[in-house]
Amino acid sequence: MDARARIAQEIAAAGGWIPFSRYMQLALHEPGVGYYAGGAQKFGRGGDFVTAPELGSLFGRTLARELAAFDRVLELGAGSGALAEVLTRALDREYLVLETSAELRERQAKRLGSRIRHLERLPAGFRGAIIANEVVDAIPVEAVHWTAGGIGQRGVDAGLRWADRPAEGELLQEAERIPLPRPYVSEIGLEARAWMRTLSQSLEAGAIFVIDYGFPRREYYHPQRAEGTLMCHYRHQAHADPFARPGEEDITAHVDFSALAGAARAAGAEVLGYATQAQFLVNCGITEVLAETNAENALRYAPIAAQAQKLLSPAEMGELFKVLAVGRGLTAPLPGFSRGERSHSL
Ligand SMILES: C[S@@+](CC[C@H](N)C(=O)[O-])C[C@H]1O[C@@H](n2cnc3c(N)ncnc32)[C@H](O)[C@@H]1O
């Protein structure tokens, strides 16, 4: 059975409709058939998209300077293992990985062997740094339709088409709190908030770094973003139709960083910093990492300068990607947030 058949089966069993969040869960993460659970290459030039660690070692070597203050690292959703590869080289620390996809767990183990240790579940009372790069954008979201007549929960019918039902419960409550022009469609990441709450609760001392594309709430639900933030990635093409190739392509939503910060605070953690990726990497000392490569050797310097351009440029990942750190029990401030514009507040 493939993802399409699995989804059709579930829609039929549910009487002809499932919420979009359930569709996204099946299309991305369902064991055996979901995009992340299956064997597609996904990452890098031959895959569907390129993440910061897939560009080369510059991102990881820079991040290592921030993580050096912690005794152990737990990476969530390690993908191809590219970031773990760089960080385990740069830092002599215990390196744990929690990965939901069995196929990717296997790939990571093959690439990294005993340099990492896979966990089956979140440890209670974790002390150290937790990192999640481009993980939250893949956590299923609720799709919501604000209309003059009321608020609808967007779902999927048997023909794999959008179909609304009246929103209820927590989703309705959350949707009502957001002042928006109507009609308007967007996403609410209820599951991501629960994920952040659980993660924050499991942290006894240390910090959680969430790195992803997204906005604070006032920009996320901007009157001009009336089509929402869903985006699919297939062979380096981005498009907005989540029903085009279930199981064969990535489906993502931008991250509402204010909601994640709120969830962490509700779990008793504090917000340690929030910055654009460019500002964070500059604060961590990306220019010093660059300087480790001799600029007179163009052959070696050009590729690393190209990585810097991609990571920092406002037209690429520099502005759209943000870094949020939350945590507890730290005695010193995190260097990654030492300088920065206050306008990037949550
Ligand atoms: C877009 S990939 C990013 C991979 C890697 N972090 C990188 O930057 O290249 C998303 C990763 O998160 C994993 N994942 C998705 N949801 C997860 C969750 N709730 N907990 C842990 N891993 C998750 C996926 O299987 C995949 O490895």
XYZ file of C-alpha atoms and ligand atoms in Angstrom:
373
model
C 0.000 0.000 0.000
C 1.223 3.527 -0.754
C 0.380 6.780 1.041
C -2.471 7.612 -1.335
C -4.186 4.263 -0.689
C -3.579 4.491 3.058
C -5.120 7.992 3.142
C -8.114 6.889 1.011
C -8.686 3.999 3.403
C -8.673 6.303 6.411
C -10.973 8.888 4.793
C -13.453 6.129 3.888
C -13.334 4.675 7.410
C -13.958 8.150 8.854
C -17.081 8.655 6.712
C -15.572 10.767 3.929
C -13.539 13.447 5.701
C -10.412 13.790 7.837
C -8.881 16.965 9.299
C -5.903 18.366 7.385
C -3.620 17.654 10.366
C -4.408 13.939 10.070
C -3.786 14.046 6.319
C -0.394 15.716 6.915
C 0.498 13.135 9.562
C -0.269 10.245 7.185
C 1.394 11.830 4.131
C 4.609 12.655 6.008
C 5.052 10.300 8.919
C 2.891 7.184 8.591
C 5.240 4.195 9.049
C 6.046 2.503 5.751
C 4.291 4.993 3.447
C 4.838 8.575 4.686
C 7.353 10.855 3.000
C 9.799 10.807 5.926
C 9.150 7.148 6.667
C 9.844 5.978 3.091
C 13.019 5.522 1.110
C 13.074 8.711 -1.013
C 16.367 10.568 -0.913
C 14.708 13.794 0.358
C 17.808 15.812 1.354
C 20.504 17.546 -0.645
C 21.048 18.204 -4.333
C 19.602 14.884 -5.523
C 16.583 15.176 -3.222
C 13.750 17.643 -2.766
C 15.223 20.397 -0.594
C 18.474 21.558 0.981
C 18.643 22.389 4.693
C 21.398 24.465 6.333
C 23.439 21.410 7.442
C 23.160 19.951 3.928
C 24.906 23.011 2.450
C 28.188 22.065 4.099
C 29.940 22.244 7.448
C 29.777 26.009 8.077
C 26.379 25.978 9.828
C 27.343 23.132 12.161
C 30.791 24.488 12.963
C 29.230 27.831 13.886
C 26.460 26.254 15.960
C 29.113 24.184 17.763
C 30.469 27.385 19.319
C 27.118 27.912 21.062
C 26.735 24.275 22.070
C 30.222 24.039 23.583
C 28.757 25.339 26.866
C 26.666 22.179 27.311
C 27.677 18.711 28.488
C 25.523 16.786 26.054
C 23.503 17.373 22.911
C 20.174 15.845 21.920
C 19.276 16.371 18.285
C 15.654 15.916 17.273
C 14.895 14.885 13.682
C 18.455 14.461 12.448
C 17.547 13.841 8.788
C 20.511 12.514 6.821
C 22.801 12.972 9.846
C 24.718 15.870 8.254
C 24.544 18.141 11.302
C 25.394 15.305 13.703
C 28.408 14.509 11.546
C 29.813 18.032 11.945
C 28.849 18.506 15.586
C 30.269 15.189 16.767
C 33.535 16.123 15.060
C 33.592 19.646 16.487
C 32.478 18.793 20.028
C 33.630 15.985 22.262
C 30.216 15.463 23.846
C 27.656 12.747 24.320
C 25.408 13.038 21.238
C 21.885 11.674 21.360
C 19.348 11.559 18.547
C 15.589 11.212 18.666
C 14.203 10.452 15.229
C 10.641 9.438 14.365
C 11.433 7.887 10.979
C 12.756 4.307 11.111
C 14.283 4.697 7.647
C 16.209 7.825 8.667
C 17.277 6.254 11.979
C 18.883 3.508 9.972
C 20.609 5.958 7.622
C 21.912 7.988 10.576
C 23.240 4.867 12.304
C 25.000 3.768 9.137
C 26.615 7.173 8.643
C 27.585 7.875 12.238
C 27.962 4.517 14.001
C 28.912 4.823 17.650
C 29.335 8.610 17.454
C 25.601 8.954 18.183
C 23.111 7.105 20.335
C 19.469 6.846 19.318
C 16.789 7.326 21.951
C 13.358 5.743 21.730
C 11.626 8.555 23.583
C 12.316 11.864 25.270
C 14.323 11.360 28.452
C 12.881 12.795 31.670
C 15.069 15.323 33.459
C 17.401 15.999 30.510
C 20.403 18.249 31.179
C 22.100 19.732 28.139
C 21.243 21.271 24.775
C 18.376 20.114 22.589
C 18.393 21.152 18.932
C 15.719 20.871 16.266
C 16.611 22.214 12.825
C 13.732 22.245 10.342
C 11.749 19.772 12.418
C 8.804 21.888 13.555
C 7.795 22.826 9.992
C 7.036 19.118 9.439
C 4.814 18.747 12.521
C 1.171 18.454 11.357
C -0.890 21.648 11.594
C -4.589 22.395 11.672
C -5.742 24.293 8.587
C -8.319 26.959 9.372
C -10.743 28.987 7.257
C -12.050 32.251 8.691
C -15.182 33.331 6.761
C -17.906 35.918 7.258
C -20.193 33.043 8.313
C -17.891 31.498 10.922
C -14.665 29.574 11.424
C -14.104 26.318 9.568
C -11.637 23.507 10.157
C -10.230 22.644 6.752
C -10.072 18.978 5.968
C -9.763 16.542 3.119
C -12.559 14.640 1.341
C -12.477 11.353 -0.570
C -11.457 13.120 -3.798
C -8.449 14.635 -1.997
C -10.037 18.086 -2.081
C -10.348 20.732 0.592
C -13.594 20.528 2.564
C -14.527 22.600 5.630
C -16.360 21.593 8.765
C -17.213 23.969 11.608
C -14.206 24.354 13.914
C -14.755 23.177 17.477
C -13.127 22.987 20.884
C -9.544 24.168 21.374
C -9.103 24.930 17.675
C -12.150 27.210 17.597
C -11.025 28.955 20.779
C -7.555 29.576 19.383
C -8.864 30.683 15.987
C -11.299 33.144 17.567
C -8.477 34.842 19.424
C -6.702 35.855 16.203
C -8.094 39.101 14.748
C -8.183 38.681 10.968
C -9.852 40.102 7.893
C -12.220 37.521 6.372
C -12.037 35.446 4.233
C -8.646 34.225 5.422
C -6.988 30.817 5.534
C -3.993 29.868 7.637
C -2.604 27.264 9.971
C -2.574 26.741 13.721
C 0.073 24.393 15.076
C -1.663 22.819 18.042
C 0.586 19.756 17.897
C 3.769 21.852 17.743
C 2.702 23.645 20.906
C 2.072 20.369 22.699
C 5.476 19.155 21.437
C 7.168 22.284 22.836
C 5.374 21.935 26.167
C 6.460 18.309 26.532
C 10.016 19.117 25.469
C 10.258 22.009 27.932
C 8.907 19.843 30.738
C 11.499 17.168 30.058
C 14.357 19.678 30.310
C 15.774 19.867 33.810
C 18.597 22.276 32.982
C 19.823 23.591 29.668
C 18.394 25.016 26.477
C 16.223 24.023 23.538
C 17.150 25.577 20.187
C 14.418 25.583 17.543
C 15.686 26.672 14.136
C 13.199 26.978 11.308
C 11.434 29.302 8.901
C 8.624 31.278 10.408
C 7.495 34.436 12.087
C 6.275 35.893 15.334
C 2.487 35.861 15.589
C 1.832 39.414 14.343
C 3.642 38.627 11.067
C 2.343 35.077 10.763
C -1.289 36.192 10.798
C -0.638 39.317 8.753
C -3.667 40.587 6.789
C -1.688 40.124 3.584
C -0.822 36.488 4.266
C -4.444 35.485 3.631
C -3.511 32.249 1.828
C -1.648 30.728 4.777
C 1.847 29.255 4.838
C 1.527 25.672 3.561
C 4.323 24.790 1.192
C 5.400 21.591 -0.546
C 8.841 20.692 -1.843
C 9.466 18.324 -4.700
C 12.815 18.192 -6.491
C 13.696 21.747 -5.510
C 10.379 23.151 -6.711
C 8.113 24.758 -4.127
C 4.350 24.790 -4.596
C 1.225 25.150 -2.471
C -0.884 22.060 -3.324
C -0.556 19.543 -0.465
C -2.632 16.963 -2.356
C -0.378 16.740 -5.424
C 1.877 13.840 -4.379
C 1.039 12.464 -0.922
C 3.953 10.456 0.446
C 6.310 11.567 -2.307
C 6.971 15.144 -1.300
C 7.507 17.306 1.716
C 4.562 19.275 3.120
C 5.399 22.080 5.513
C 3.927 25.005 7.391
C 5.854 28.006 8.643
C 6.425 28.127 12.388
C 4.543 30.490 14.713
C 7.429 31.272 17.083
C 5.228 33.250 19.498
C 3.106 30.127 20.004
C 6.203 28.000 20.709
C 7.529 30.587 23.180
C 4.125 30.639 24.902
C 4.076 26.844 25.157
C 7.569 26.797 26.673
C 6.622 29.455 29.214
C 3.482 27.513 30.127
C 5.797 24.605 30.971
C 7.866 26.817 33.268
C 10.796 27.448 30.897
C 12.015 30.923 30.016
C 12.729 32.423 26.632
C 16.506 32.778 26.405
C 16.662 34.367 22.974
C 15.033 34.891 19.607
C 16.884 36.116 16.543
C 17.086 35.781 12.809
C 19.396 32.988 11.664
C 21.791 35.609 10.240
C 22.032 37.519 13.526
C 22.386 34.316 15.534
C 25.197 32.932 13.353
C 27.025 36.271 13.360
C 26.749 36.406 17.156
C 28.080 32.847 17.381
C 31.137 33.918 15.368
C 30.523 32.736 11.810
C 33.107 35.211 10.546
C 35.761 33.589 12.757
C 34.814 30.169 11.423
C 35.104 31.546 7.884
C 38.525 32.958 8.700
C 39.762 29.428 9.491
C 39.827 28.874 5.720
C 42.566 30.764 3.880
C 40.798 33.326 1.674
C 43.737 33.331 -0.723
C 42.982 29.754 -1.678
C 40.006 30.488 -3.925
C 39.338 26.845 -4.638
C 38.758 26.092 -0.958
C 37.346 29.476 0.047
C 34.702 29.924 -2.668
C 32.441 27.035 -1.568
C 32.512 28.092 2.067
C 31.819 31.737 1.130
C 28.849 30.482 -0.909
C 27.537 28.679 2.179
C 27.863 31.880 4.208
C 25.951 33.806 1.558
C 23.103 31.283 1.607
C 22.934 31.110 5.410
C 23.126 34.871 6.010
C 21.602 36.681 3.032
C 18.173 38.214 3.716
C 17.130 36.990 0.257
C 18.011 33.394 1.204
C 17.865 31.889 4.711
C 19.174 34.813 6.773
C 15.893 36.582 7.599
C 13.140 34.030 7.068
C 14.842 31.472 9.312
C 14.787 32.217 13.024
C 16.387 30.741 16.098
C 14.375 30.462 19.306
C 16.072 29.304 22.482
C 14.132 28.450 25.630
C 15.378 26.770 28.762
C 16.059 26.864 32.441
C 18.843 26.761 34.975
C 21.522 28.479 32.884
C 23.980 30.694 34.693
C 25.407 32.585 31.695
C 23.610 34.267 28.766
C 23.813 32.556 25.378
C 26.323 34.281 23.063
C 24.091 33.618 20.034
C 21.681 36.298 21.214
C 24.169 38.834 22.575
C 23.472 41.450 19.906
C 20.513 42.103 17.706
C 17.639 44.213 16.654
C 14.808 44.467 19.133
C 12.289 44.555 16.270
C 12.700 40.813 16.000
C 10.795 40.349 19.226
C 8.160 37.677 19.768
C 13.111 18.551 7.142
S 13.885 17.235 7.957
C 15.263 18.081 8.689
C 16.443 17.185 8.948
C 17.666 17.827 9.594
N 17.375 18.358 10.908
C 18.264 18.884 8.707
O 18.253 20.052 9.098
O 18.748 18.549 7.624
C 12.814 16.825 9.307
C 13.313 15.723 10.207
O 12.541 15.670 11.411
C 12.080 14.337 11.647
N 10.889 14.493 12.486
C 9.679 14.953 12.130
N 8.869 15.069 13.215
C 9.613 14.701 14.284
C 9.362 14.628 15.697
N 8.173 14.930 16.199
N 10.366 14.218 16.501
C 11.587 13.894 15.998
N 11.865 13.946 14.673
C 10.900 14.337 13.835
C 11.951 13.784 10.250
O 11.887 12.386 10.206
C 13.247 14.333 9.632
O 14.377 13.625 10.041
